[in-house]
Amino acid sequence: MTYVAAGDRYGPMPYHRTGRSGLKLPAVSLGLWHNFGDDKPLDSQRAILRRAFDRGVTHFDLANNYGPPYGSAETNFGRIFAEDFRPYRDELVLSTKAGWDMWPGPYGEFGSRKYLLASLDQSLARMGVDYIDIFYSHRFDPETPLEETMGALDYAVRSGKALYAGISSYSPERTAEAARILREMGTPLLIHQPSYSMLNRWIEGGLLDTLEAEGVGCIAFSPLAQGMLTDRYLGGIPEGSRASQGKSLDPGLLTDESLRHVRTLNEIAKQRGQTLAQMALAWALRDKRVTSVLIGASSVQQLDDSLSAVERLDFSAEELDAIDKNAVEAGIDLWRGSSTS
């Protein structure tokens, strides 16, 4: 059936200004890291994307190697975009990234101008769009001059293939350097995409201060700690979960100590009238420097649960204190190497 977006889609969802730019993003954005590859039915992908937009999610976030296989998330999104969302293109913020391994050989990863711009062209073709709203350097490349990497982002914007430039998993020091280089080129750094959750709080150690000083927005990925901050693992490792399949969550991280903290956080969420996932998302948004949080969804039901987090974003001092005692490092930062370089 022909998709017609809900007339009341701009309702409860808050929209936050991205740093000092003119661009606003929804408090909760949808990431296509998981659940949009060829291993998932296209109809379920379509249902999730439609429901997200109907509930005010205007930002869809991708990367060149999302799948599986690599590239398939962009291809599948492109099919759905062409059939459902093309009339709404000007209401959408689409982003993609390049930096991690994508194709064989020396030009298929990291931060060279050759790789980034070739990847961008491929992403545009797979998604079937003329431009991307945000194009990211997906990780810092210690062997390529930062001027070259940022120069590629500047060219992407000046060529009209992207509207804004972003970076992901850069340290505070490299972020400040990247912002300076882009500013001198005349293409301000719009946004940083770091991992951030109750169990992975590294951005509180300087990155948020840097982003505030530079006027750069922040969109947090993995705010649910790859599923640890949901009710999925409260009673162990269920069949079919990421941990059981070895997908981005090492079952060895689900220690008795970590689960004790997670169960306490779940009790706090219950007292607030929220699910653990809803409270975790609201908590990540408590700092006004965090523009948006990126969620994944394997079903419309899971999506709806996460999006309902915006119905309760306030915290009392007592709640924050209780959360702080249990929001502890759990060793789940898979991207630490890039963000400390």
GROMACS .gro file of N, CA, C and O in nm, residues 91-168:
model
  312
   91GLU      N    1   1.196   1.658   0.476
   91GLU     CA    2   1.166   1.644   0.618
   91GLU      C    3   1.262   1.549   0.688
   91GLU      O    4   1.251   1.529   0.809
   92LEU      N    5   1.355   1.492   0.613
   92LEU     CA    6   1.445   1.390   0.668
   92LEU      C    7   1.588   1.438   0.676
   92LEU      O    8   1.635   1.514   0.590
   93VAL      N    9   1.658   1.392   0.777
   93VAL     CA   10   1.803   1.405   0.788
   93VAL      C   11   1.861   1.266   0.772
   93VAL      O   12   1.835   1.176   0.853
   94LEU      N   13   1.937   1.245   0.664
   94LEU     CA   14   2.000   1.117   0.637
   94LEU      C   15   2.151   1.131   0.656
   94LEU      O   16   2.211   1.228   0.609
   95SER      N   17   2.209   1.036   0.726
   95SER     CA   18   2.354   1.042   0.747
   95SER      C   19   2.417   0.908   0.713
   95SER      O   20   2.353   0.803   0.722
   96THR      N   21   2.543   0.914   0.673
   96THR     CA   22   2.620   0.792   0.654
   96THR      C   23   2.766   0.821   0.689
   96THR      O   24   2.805   0.937   0.709
   97LYS      N   25   2.845   0.714   0.696
   97LYS     CA   26   2.981   0.726   0.749
   97LYS      C   27   3.075   0.637   0.670
   97LYS      O   28   3.033   0.540   0.607
   98ALA      N   29   3.204   0.669   0.679
   98ALA     CA   30   3.309   0.585   0.621
   98ALA      C   31   3.431   0.594   0.710
   98ALA      O   32   3.465   0.703   0.760
   99GLY      N   33   3.498   0.482   0.729
   99GLY     CA   34   3.617   0.480   0.812
   99GLY      C   35   3.659   0.339   0.850
   99GLY      O   36   3.777   0.306   0.852
  100TRP      N   37   3.562   0.255   0.878
  100TRP     CA   38   3.591   0.115   0.907
  100TRP      C   39   3.601   0.037   0.776
  100TRP      O   40   3.571   0.089   0.668
  101ASP      N   41   3.643  -0.088   0.785
  101ASP     CA   42   3.669  -0.166   0.664
  101ASP      C   43   3.543  -0.183   0.581
  101ASP      O   44   3.437  -0.213   0.633
  102MET      N   45   3.561  -0.165   0.449
  102MET     CA   46   3.447  -0.172   0.358
  102MET      C   47   3.477  -0.262   0.238
  102MET      O   48   3.395  -0.344   0.199
  103TRP      N   49   3.595  -0.249   0.176
  103TRP     CA   50   3.631  -0.337   0.065
  103TRP      C   51   3.779  -0.373   0.077
  103TRP      O   52   3.853  -0.307   0.150
  104PRO      N   53   3.824  -0.478   0.008
  104PRO     CA   54   3.962  -0.526   0.024
  104PRO      C   55   4.065  -0.426  -0.027
  104PRO      O   56   4.035  -0.337  -0.108
  105GLY      N   57   4.187  -0.444   0.021
  105GLY     CA   58   4.297  -0.363  -0.028
  105GLY      C   59   4.325  -0.242   0.059
  105GLY      O   60   4.253  -0.213   0.154
  106PRO      N   61   4.428  -0.165   0.023
  106PRO     CA   62   4.472  -0.053   0.106
  106PRO      C   63   4.384   0.070   0.099
  106PRO      O   64   4.404   0.164   0.177
  107TYR      N   65   4.286   0.073   0.009
  107TYR     CA   66   4.202   0.192  -0.006
  107TYR      C   67   4.061   0.171   0.045
  107TYR      O   68   3.971   0.248   0.013
  108GLY      N   69   4.040   0.066   0.126
  108GLY     CA   70   3.905   0.030   0.167
  108GLY      C   71   3.871   0.058   0.311
  108GLY      O   72   3.769   0.008   0.361
  109GLU      N   73   3.952   0.140   0.380
  109GLU     CA   74   3.921   0.174   0.519
  109GLU      C   75   4.002   0.296   0.562
  109GLU      O   76   4.084   0.348   0.488
  110PHE      N   77   3.975   0.342   0.683
  110PHE     CA   78   4.043   0.453   0.750
  110PHE      C   79   4.007   0.589   0.690
  110PHE      O   80   3.891   0.611   0.658
  111GLY      N   81   4.102   0.682   0.675
  111GLY     CA   82   4.065   0.821   0.652
  111GLY      C   83   4.128   0.892   0.535
  111GLY      O   84   4.134   1.015   0.534
  112SER      N   85   4.175   0.817   0.434
  112SER     CA   86   4.232   0.885   0.318
  112SER      C   87   4.123   0.952   0.237
  112SER      O   88   4.007   0.911   0.238
  113ARG      N   89   4.163   1.054   0.163
  113ARG     CA   90   4.069   1.123   0.075
  113ARG      C   91   4.012   1.026  -0.029
  113ARG      O   92   3.891   1.028  -0.059
  114LYS      N   93   4.097   0.936  -0.081
  114LYS     CA   94   4.053   0.841  -0.182
  114LYS      C   95   3.941   0.752  -0.128
  114LYS      O   96   3.838   0.733  -0.194
  115TYR      N   97   3.962   0.698  -0.008
  115TYR     CA   98   3.861   0.608   0.048
  115TYR      C   99   3.733   0.682   0.084
  115TYR      O  100   3.622   0.638   0.049
  116LEU      N  101   3.743   0.793   0.154
  116LEU     CA  102   3.623   0.862   0.201
  116LEU      C  103   3.534   0.906   0.086
  116LEU      O  104   3.412   0.886   0.089
  117LEU      N  105   3.593   0.965  -0.018
  117LEU     CA  106   3.511   1.018  -0.126
  117LEU      C  107   3.458   0.908  -0.217
  117LEU      O  108   3.345   0.917  -0.268
  118ALA      N  109   3.535   0.801  -0.236
  118ALA     CA  110   3.483   0.686  -0.311
  118ALA      C  111   3.367   0.623  -0.236
  118ALA      O  112   3.265   0.585  -0.295
  119SER      N  113   3.383   0.611  -0.105
  119SER     CA  114   3.276   0.552  -0.024
  119SER      C  115   3.150   0.636  -0.029
  119SER      O  116   3.038   0.583  -0.038
  120LEU      N  117   3.165   0.767  -0.023
  120LEU     CA  118   3.049   0.856  -0.029
  120LEU      C  119   2.973   0.837  -0.160
  120LEU      O  120   2.849   0.827  -0.161
  121ASP      N  121   3.045   0.830  -0.270
  121ASP     CA  122   2.978   0.809  -0.399
  121ASP      C  123   2.902   0.676  -0.400
  121ASP      O  124   2.790   0.667  -0.452
  122GLN      N  125   2.963   0.572  -0.345
  122GLN     CA  126   2.897   0.442  -0.339
  122GLN      C  127   2.772   0.448  -0.251
  122GLN      O  128   2.668   0.389  -0.285
  123SER      N  129   2.782   0.518  -0.139
  123SER     CA  130   2.666   0.529  -0.049
  123SER      C  131   2.551   0.602  -0.116
  123SER      O  132   2.435   0.561  -0.104
  124LEU      N  133   2.581   0.709  -0.185
  124LEU     CA  134   2.476   0.783  -0.256
  124LEU      C  135   2.407   0.693  -0.359
  124LEU      O  136   2.284   0.696  -0.373
  125ALA      N  137   2.485   0.612  -0.428
  125ALA     CA  138   2.428   0.522  -0.529
  125ALA      C  139   2.341   0.416  -0.464
  125ALA      O  140   2.231   0.386  -0.513
  126ARG      N  141   2.389   0.358  -0.355
  126ARG     CA  142   2.310   0.253  -0.289
  126ARG      C  143   2.180   0.308  -0.232
  126ARG      O  144   2.076   0.243  -0.237
  127MET      N  145   2.185   0.429  -0.177
  127MET     CA  146   2.066   0.487  -0.115
  127MET      C  147   1.975   0.556  -0.216
  127MET      O  148   1.859   0.586  -0.185
  128GLY      N  149   2.027   0.584  -0.334
  128GLY     CA  150   1.945   0.645  -0.437
  128GLY      C  151   1.907   0.788  -0.409
  128GLY      O  152   1.797   0.833  -0.443
  129VAL      N  153   2.001   0.863  -0.347
  129VAL     CA  154   1.976   1.002  -0.315
  129VAL      C  155   2.084   1.089  -0.379
  129VAL      O  156   2.194   1.041  -0.409
  130ASP      N  157   2.054   1.216  -0.397
  130ASP     CA  158   2.150   1.308  -0.459
  130ASP      C  159   2.251   1.361  -0.359
  130ASP      O  160   2.361   1.403  -0.398
  131TYR      N  161   2.213   1.363  -0.232
  131TYR     CA  162   2.303   1.415  -0.129
  131TYR      C  163   2.271   1.350   0.004
  131TYR      O  164   2.162   1.297   0.025
  132ILE      N  165   2.367   1.355   0.094
  132ILE     CA  166   2.352   1.311   0.232
  132ILE      C  167   2.352   1.435   0.320
  132ILE      O  168   2.426   1.530   0.295
  133ASP      N  169   2.270   1.435   0.422
  133ASP     CA  170   2.268   1.552   0.510
  133ASP      C  171   2.395   1.561   0.595
  133ASP      O  172   2.452   1.669   0.610
  134ILE      N  173   2.439   1.447   0.652
  134ILE     CA  174   2.560   1.446   0.734
  134ILE      C  175   2.651   1.334   0.686
  134ILE      O  176   2.609   1.218   0.679
  135PHE      N  177   2.776   1.368   0.656
  135PHE     CA  178   2.875   1.267   0.620
  135PHE      C  179   2.984   1.267   0.725
  135PHE      O  180   3.043   1.370   0.754
  136TYR      N  181   3.008   1.148   0.781
  136TYR     CA  182   3.101   1.133   0.893
  136TYR      C  183   3.232   1.066   0.853
  136TYR      O  184   3.232   0.970   0.775
  137SER      N  185   3.339   1.110   0.916
  137SER     CA  186   3.459   1.029   0.929
  137SER      C  187   3.433   0.936   1.047
  137SER      O  188   3.424   0.981   1.162
  138HIS      N  189   3.422   0.805   1.020
  138HIS     CA  190   3.370   0.709   1.118
  138HIS      C  191   3.469   0.679   1.229
  138HIS      O  192   3.430   0.632   1.336
  139ARG      N  193   3.597   0.701   1.205
  139ARG     CA  194   3.697   0.683   1.310
  139ARG      C  195   3.824   0.759   1.274
  139ARG      O  196   3.852   0.788   1.158
  140PHE      N  197   3.901   0.793   1.377
  140PHE     CA  198   4.026   0.864   1.357
  140PHE      C  199   4.129   0.770   1.294
  140PHE      O  200   4.140   0.654   1.331
  141ASP      N  201   4.204   0.822   1.199
  141ASP     CA  202   4.308   0.746   1.131
  141ASP      C  203   4.444   0.800   1.176
  141ASP      O  204   4.483   0.910   1.141
  142PRO      N  205   4.518   0.722   1.255
  142PRO     CA  206   4.645   0.772   1.308
  142PRO      C  207   4.755   0.785   1.204
  142PRO      O  208   4.858   0.847   1.231
  143GLU      N  209   4.736   0.729   1.084
  143GLU     CA  210   4.841   0.732   0.983
  143GLU      C  211   4.816   0.831   0.870
  143GLU      O  212   4.901   0.848   0.782
  144THR      N  213   4.699   0.891   0.868
  144THR     CA  214   4.666   0.990   0.764
  144THR      C  215   4.660   1.129   0.828
  144THR      O  216   4.597   1.144   0.933
  145PRO      N  217   4.723   1.229   0.769
  145PRO     CA  218   4.714   1.364   0.826
  145PRO      C  219   4.568   1.405   0.843
  145PRO      O  220   4.485   1.383   0.753
  146LEU      N  221   4.537   1.463   0.958
  146LEU     CA  222   4.399   1.501   0.983
  146LEU      C  223   4.352   1.605   0.881
  146LEU      O  224   4.233   1.612   0.849
  147GLU      N  225   4.446   1.683   0.829
  147GLU     CA  226   4.410   1.780   0.726
  147GLU      C  227   4.355   1.712   0.602
  147GLU      O  228   4.265   1.765   0.535
  148GLU      N  229   4.408   1.594   0.568
  148GLU     CA  230   4.357   1.521   0.451
  148GLU      C  231   4.216   1.468   0.477
  148GLU      O  232   4.126   1.481   0.392
  149THR      N  233   4.196   1.409   0.595
  149THR     CA  234   4.064   1.355   0.627
  149THR      C  235   3.959   1.465   0.632
  149THR      O  236   3.850   1.452   0.576
  150MET      N  237   3.992   1.574   0.701
  150MET     CA  238   3.896   1.684   0.710
  150MET      C  239   3.879   1.753   0.575
  150MET      O  240   3.771   1.802   0.542
  151GLY      N  241   3.985   1.754   0.495
  151GLY     CA  242   3.974   1.811   0.361
  151GLY      C  243   3.875   1.733   0.274
  151GLY      O  244   3.804   1.791   0.192
  152ALA      N  245   3.871   1.601   0.294
  152ALA     CA  246   3.773   1.520   0.221
  152ALA      C  247   3.631   1.554   0.264
  152ALA      O  248   3.540   1.563   0.180
  153LEU      N  249   3.610   1.575   0.394
  153LEU     CA  250   3.477   1.615   0.442
  153LEU      C  251   3.440   1.752   0.387
  153LEU      O  252   3.325   1.776   0.347
  154ASP      N  253   3.535   1.843   0.386
  154ASP     CA  254   3.511   1.977   0.332
  154ASP      C  255   3.472   1.968   0.185
  154ASP      O  256   3.376   2.034   0.141
  155TYR      N  257   3.543   1.884   0.109
  155TYR     CA  258   3.510   1.868  -0.033
  155TYR      C  259   3.370   1.809  -0.051
  155TYR      O  260   3.295   1.849  -0.141
  156ALA      N  261   3.335   1.712   0.035
  156ALA     CA  262   3.203   1.649   0.025
  156ALA      C  263   3.093   1.753   0.040
  156ALA      O  264   2.991   1.751  -0.031
  157VAL      N  265   3.113   1.848   0.131
  157VAL     CA  266   3.014   1.954   0.153
  157VAL      C  267   3.016   2.053   0.037
  157VAL      O  268   2.911   2.090  -0.017
  158ARG      N  269   3.134   2.097  -0.003
  158ARG     CA  270   3.143   2.197  -0.110
  158ARG      C  271   3.092   2.143  -0.245
  158ARG      O  272   3.043   2.219  -0.328
  159SER      N  273   3.103   2.012  -0.264
  159SER     CA  274   3.056   1.953  -0.390
  159SER      C  275   2.905   1.932  -0.391
  159SER      O  276   2.849   1.894  -0.495
  160GLY      N  277   2.840   1.953  -0.277
  160GLY     CA  278   2.696   1.934  -0.269
  160GLY      C  279   2.654   1.791  -0.242
  160GLY      O  280   2.534   1.761  -0.240
  161LYS      N  281   2.751   1.701  -0.220
  161LYS     CA  282   2.717   1.562  -0.191
  161LYS      C  283   2.679   1.541  -0.045
  161LYS      O  284   2.623   1.438  -0.009
  162ALA      N  285   2.713   1.636   0.039
  162ALA     CA  286   2.674   1.635   0.181
  162ALA      C  287   2.646   1.779   0.222
  162ALA      O  288   2.701   1.874   0.165
  163LEU      N  289   2.559   1.795   0.320
  163LEU     CA  290   2.529   1.929   0.370
  163LEU      C  291   2.613   1.965   0.491
  163LEU      O  292   2.644   2.082   0.512
  164TYR      N  293   2.649   1.864   0.571
  164TYR     CA  294   2.724   1.889   0.694
  164TYR      C  295   2.831   1.783   0.711
  164TYR      O  296   2.821   1.672   0.657
  165ALA      N  297   2.933   1.817   0.791
  165ALA     CA  298   3.044   1.726   0.820
  165ALA      C  299   3.038   1.682   0.966
  165ALA      O  300   3.008   1.762   1.056
  166GLY      N  301   3.066   1.553   0.987
  166GLY     CA  302   3.068   1.499   1.122
  166GLY      C  303   3.185   1.406   1.143
  166GLY      O  304   3.249   1.360   1.047
  167ILE      N  305   3.213   1.376   1.269
  167ILE     CA  306   3.316   1.279   1.305
  167ILE      C  307   3.259   1.185   1.410
  167ILE      O  308   3.162   1.219   1.479
  168SER      N  309   3.320   1.068   1.423
  168SER     CA  310   3.273   0.968   1.519
  168SER      C  311   3.391   0.905   1.589
  168SER      O  312   3.493   0.874   1.526
   0.00000   0.00000   0.00000
